[in-house]
Coordinates of C-alpha atoms in Angstrom, one line a residue:
M1 CA -5.9 -20.8 5.1
R2 CA -7.4 -18.4 7.7
L3 CA -5.5 -20.3 10.4
I4 CA -2.2 -20.0 8.5
L5 CA -2.7 -16.3 8.0
L6 CA -3.5 -15.8 11.7
L7 CA -0.4 -17.7 12.7
A8 CA 1.7 -15.6 10.4
L9 CA 0.2 -12.4 11.6
G10 CA 0.8 -13.6 15.1
S11 CA 4.5 -13.8 14.4
L12 CA 4.5 -10.3 13.0
V13 CA 2.8 -9.0 16.1
S14 CA 5.2 -10.7 18.4
L15 CA 8.1 -9.2 16.5
Q16 CA 6.7 -5.7 17.1
G17 CA 6.6 -6.2 20.8
V18 CA 2.8 -6.0 21.1
S19 CA 2.4 -9.2 23.1
Q20 CA -0.2 -9.0 25.8
R21 CA 2.3 -10.8 28.1
R22 CA 4.2 -7.5 28.1
G23 CA 1.1 -5.3 28.0
D24 CA 2.3 -2.7 30.5
E25 CA 5.6 -2.1 28.9
P26 CA 6.1 0.9 26.6
F27 CA 5.3 0.3 23.0
Q28 CA 8.3 0.9 20.8
L29 CA 7.2 3.2 18.0
R30 CA 9.4 3.2 14.9
E31 CA 10.8 6.7 14.2
K32 CA 10.0 8.4 11.0
L33 CA 12.5 10.0 8.6
P34 CA 11.1 13.5 7.8
L35 CA 10.1 13.9 4.2
G36 CA 7.9 17.0 3.7
H37 CA 5.0 19.1 4.9
S38 CA 1.7 18.3 3.3
M39 CA -0.5 21.1 1.8
M40 CA -3.1 18.8 0.4
E41 CA -4.3 15.2 0.9
C42 CA -6.4 12.9 -1.2
I43 CA -8.0 9.7 0.1
Y44 CA -8.6 6.9 -2.3
E45 CA -10.8 3.8 -2.2
Y46 CA -9.1 0.8 -3.9
K47 CA -11.1 -2.2 -4.9
V48 CA -9.4 -5.3 -6.2
Y49 CA -11.0 -8.5 -7.6
D50 CA -9.4 -11.9 -7.6
P51 CA -11.1 -13.9 -10.5
L52 CA -9.6 -17.3 -9.4
R53 CA -11.2 -17.0 -6.0
D54 CA -14.2 -14.9 -7.2
E55 CA -13.6 -12.5 -4.3
S56 CA -13.3 -8.8 -4.0
R57 CA -11.7 -6.7 -1.3
E58 CA -11.4 -2.9 -0.7
Y59 CA -8.8 -0.8 1.0
F60 CA -8.2 2.9 1.5
Y61 CA -5.0 4.9 0.8
I62 CA -3.9 8.4 1.3
L63 CA -1.8 10.7 -0.9
E64 CA 0.0 13.4 1.2
M65 CA 1.4 16.1 -1.1
D66 CA 3.9 18.9 -0.5
K67 CA 5.3 21.1 -3.3
D68 CA 8.1 18.8 -4.2
L69 CA 7.1 15.2 -3.3
S70 CA 4.3 13.0 -2.0
R71 CA 3.8 10.0 0.1
Y72 CA 1.2 7.3 -0.8
S73 CA 0.4 4.9 2.0
N74 CA -2.2 2.9 3.7
Y75 CA -4.9 5.1 5.3
G76 CA -5.3 2.7 8.2
T77 CA -1.7 3.3 9.2
Y78 CA -2.2 7.1 8.7
M79 CA -5.2 7.0 11.1
L80 CA -3.3 4.9 13.6
D81 CA -0.3 7.3 13.6
S82 CA -2.7 10.3 14.0
I83 CA -4.5 8.8 16.9
I84 CA -1.3 7.9 18.7
A85 CA 0.2 11.4 18.1
T86 CA -3.0 13.2 19.3
D87 CA -4.1 11.0 22.2
Y88 CA -0.8 9.6 23.4
P89 CA 1.8 12.4 23.1
D90 CA 3.9 10.9 25.8
G91 CA 3.8 7.4 24.4
L92 CA 1.6 4.3 25.1
T93 CA 1.9 0.8 26.4
N94 CA 1.7 -2.4 24.3
R95 CA -1.8 -3.0 25.7
E96 CA -2.9 0.5 24.7
Y97 CA -1.5 0.0 21.2
D98 CA -3.5 -3.3 20.9
I99 CA -6.7 -1.4 21.8
V100 CA -6.0 1.5 19.4
A101 CA -4.9 -0.8 16.5
K102 CA -7.8 -3.2 16.8
G103 CA -10.2 -2.9 13.9
I104 CA -8.1 -0.5 11.8
K105 CA -8.0 -2.0 8.4
R106 CA -4.5 -2.2 6.9
R107 CA -2.8 -3.9 4.0
T108 CA 0.7 -5.0 3.3
L109 CA 1.6 -2.0 1.2
D110 CA 3.9 0.1 3.3
E111 CA 4.4 3.3 1.3
M112 CA 5.6 5.0 -1.8
V113 CA 7.6 8.2 -1.9
K114 CA 6.9 10.0 -5.1
Y115 CA 8.8 12.8 -6.9
P116 CA 6.2 14.1 -9.5
S117 CA 8.5 16.7 -11.1
E118 CA 11.1 13.9 -11.8
S119 CA 8.5 11.2 -12.6
T120 CA 10.3 8.9 -10.2
M121 CA 9.5 7.1 -6.9
E122 CA 10.7 4.8 -4.2
V123 CA 8.5 1.8 -3.4
Y124 CA 8.6 0.3 0.1
D125 CA 6.8 -3.0 0.6
N126 CA 7.2 -6.4 2.2
V127 CA 6.9 -10.1 1.4
F128 CA 6.1 -12.1 4.5
M129 CA 8.8 -11.0 7.0
D130 CA 11.2 -9.2 4.6
Y131 CA 10.9 -5.5 3.7
Y132 CA 12.1 -4.3 0.3
V133 CA 12.7 -1.0 -1.5
Y134 CA 13.0 -0.5 -5.2
A135 CA 13.1 2.5 -7.5
D136 CA 10.5 3.0 -10.3
S137 CA 9.6 5.6 -12.9
V138 CA 6.4 6.9 -14.6
K139 CA 8.3 8.5 -17.5
D140 CA 7.0 5.7 -19.7
M141 CA 3.4 6.6 -18.9
N142 CA 2.4 8.0 -22.3
W143 CA -1.3 8.8 -21.9
R144 CA -3.8 9.4 -24.7
L145 CA -5.9 12.4 -23.7
M146 CA -9.5 12.1 -24.6
P147 CA -12.3 14.8 -24.9
E148 CA -14.8 13.3 -22.4
T149 CA -15.3 14.8 -19.0
K150 CA -17.2 13.7 -15.8
V151 CA -17.4 14.7 -12.2
V152 CA -15.3 12.7 -9.6
C153 CA -15.3 13.7 -6.0
G154 CA -16.9 17.1 -6.8
N155 CA -14.3 17.9 -9.5
V156 CA -14.7 18.1 -13.2
C157 CA -12.3 15.5 -14.7
H158 CA -10.9 14.7 -18.1
R159 CA -10.4 11.3 -19.5
A160 CA -7.1 9.7 -20.4
E161 CA -6.2 6.1 -21.5
I162 CA -3.0 4.1 -21.4
T163 CA -1.7 0.5 -21.7
Y164 CA 0.7 0.2 -18.8
R165 CA 2.4 -2.8 -17.3
G166 CA 0.2 -5.3 -19.1
R167 CA -3.2 -3.7 -18.4
N168 CA -5.4 -1.2 -20.2
W169 CA -6.3 1.7 -18.0
T170 CA -8.8 4.6 -18.1
A171 CA -8.0 7.6 -15.8
W172 CA -9.9 10.7 -14.9
Y173 CA -7.8 13.7 -13.9
C174 CA -8.9 17.1 -12.6
D175 CA -7.6 20.6 -13.0
I176 CA -5.6 20.6 -9.8
P177 CA -2.1 21.2 -11.3
R178 CA -0.4 18.2 -9.8
S179 CA 1.1 15.3 -11.9
D180 CA 0.2 12.7 -9.3
G181 CA -2.4 10.1 -8.3
P182 CA -3.1 6.8 -6.6
W183 CA -0.6 4.0 -6.6
K184 CA 2.1 4.7 -9.2
F185 CA -0.1 6.7 -11.6
G186 CA 1.0 10.2 -12.7
N187 CA 2.4 12.0 -15.7
L188 CA -0.9 13.8 -16.5
P189 CA -1.6 17.5 -16.5
G190 CA -3.6 17.3 -13.3
L191 CA -4.3 15.2 -10.2
I192 CA -5.7 11.8 -11.0
L193 CA -8.9 11.1 -9.1
S194 CA -10.1 7.9 -10.6
V195 CA -8.5 5.1 -12.6
E196 CA -9.4 1.5 -13.4
D197 CA -8.4 -1.3 -15.8
D198 CA -10.7 -2.5 -18.6
K199 CA -11.5 -5.7 -16.7
G200 CA -12.7 -3.9 -13.6
E201 CA -10.2 -5.9 -11.5
H202 CA -8.3 -2.9 -10.1
V203 CA -10.3 0.3 -9.4
F204 CA -9.1 3.5 -7.6
K205 CA -11.4 6.3 -6.8
A206 CA -10.9 9.5 -4.7
V207 CA -13.4 9.8 -1.9
A208 CA -12.1 13.0 -0.3
I209 CA -9.7 15.9 -1.1
R210 CA -8.8 18.2 1.7
K211 CA -6.3 20.9 2.6
S212 CA -3.5 19.9 5.0
D213 CA -1.0 21.4 7.2
R214 CA 1.1 18.7 8.8
D215 CA 4.6 17.1 8.5
F216 CA 4.9 13.6 7.1
G217 CA 7.7 11.1 7.0
R218 CA 8.8 7.6 6.0
R219 CA 9.1 4.6 8.3
D220 CA 12.7 4.2 9.6
R221 CA 13.4 0.5 9.0
W222 CA 16.1 -1.5 7.2
N223 CA 15.0 -2.5 3.7
I224 CA 16.5 -4.9 1.2
K225 CA 17.2 -3.2 -2.1
T226 CA 15.8 -5.0 -5.1
T227 CA 14.2 -4.3 -8.5
R228 CA 10.5 -4.1 -9.4
E229 CA 10.7 -7.4 -11.4
K230 CA 12.4 -9.3 -8.5
Y231 CA 10.0 -8.0 -5.9
N232 CA 6.9 -8.9 -8.0
K233 CA 8.3 -12.4 -8.6
S234 CA 8.8 -12.9 -4.9
L235 CA 5.4 -11.6 -4.0
K236 CA 3.7 -13.9 -6.6
E237 CA 5.5 -16.9 -5.3
Y238 CA 4.5 -16.1 -1.7
K239 CA 0.8 -15.4 -2.6
E240 CA 0.4 -18.5 -4.8
N241 CA 2.2 -21.0 -2.5
P242 CA 2.7 -19.4 1.0
I243 CA 3.6 -22.6 2.8
D244 CA 6.4 -23.6 0.4
F245 CA 7.6 -20.0 0.4
M246 CA 7.9 -19.9 4.2
K247 CA 9.7 -23.2 4.6
G248 CA 13.0 -22.7 6.3
S249 CA 11.9 -19.5 8.0
P250 CA 11.9 -19.5 11.8
Y251 CA 8.6 -17.6 11.6
A252 CA 6.8 -20.2 9.4
P253 CA 3.5 -21.3 11.0
K254 CA 3.6 -24.7 12.7
D255 CA 1.0 -27.1 14.1
A256 CA 0.8 -28.4 17.7
N257 CA 3.6 -30.9 16.9
G258 CA 5.9 -28.3 15.5
N259 CA 5.3 -29.4 11.9
I260 CA 4.7 -27.0 9.0
P261 CA 1.1 -27.5 7.7
K262 CA 0.5 -29.0 4.3
P263 CA -0.1 -26.5 1.4
V264 CA -3.7 -25.5 1.3
G265 CA -3.8 -23.3 -1.8
R266 CA -3.1 -19.8 -2.9
M267 CA -3.9 -16.6 -1.0
F268 CA -6.1 -13.7 -2.3
Y269 CA -4.0 -12.2 -5.1
N270 CA -4.3 -10.4 -8.4
A271 CA -1.1 -8.8 -9.6
I272 CA -1.7 -5.2 -10.7
E273 CA 1.4 -5.4 -12.9
L274 CA 1.4 -8.2 -15.5
D275 CA 4.8 -7.4 -17.1

């Protein structure tokens, strides 16, 4: 499985023009479509557990907030963009990009653009080589407010509970007057700093809240418009049987004889949405 994933990732890297064979050529940074100017940022640790593989992984995400909207994205990508903007204002080569990007932990989630006042969002993500976008809403997040409190990331938080998309969730939101939070969560009187399902398989927790004064934008790439249901179905098929999913693609991994390897089992996966 590790070999298959490395081969697939190698295809992604070659598409982005980061090949060492062209190391001295300028790296082509994707332009960003301007979205807003962040006044506050919240960094979340996200832990996910796959019970079938008995394996856990953790990632970090950042929520960048201006007065009207927010962007939720992978913190590794945020750090990479910040380093490039600060240390390479005139651009960098493919080789320099390789050096900067090495070791920065990123995940497939590209980004979410969220509009808290409207309880809507645009979700941008990929399955193998295809990038998708779909609209979603949190208007159906009808939380039950509870009397308990606890401190999360230095802030007194209030408890709320909900059954959402097939899972039972407990959230802790603070008094920062922002109806937002990690992943798709929102529709509470304050910023959500912690939330987890009752099985402990998906756990989000704020690790830092800070003031900000910087512009942020969305990746300028072509995306296939789809629905949440279709995207989740495609992602599930890819994660559970990646070799069959990639058959017919010019980017499918191949062995030394040009043949697609035999299926070797599912990838790390635990759907956060069950319905």
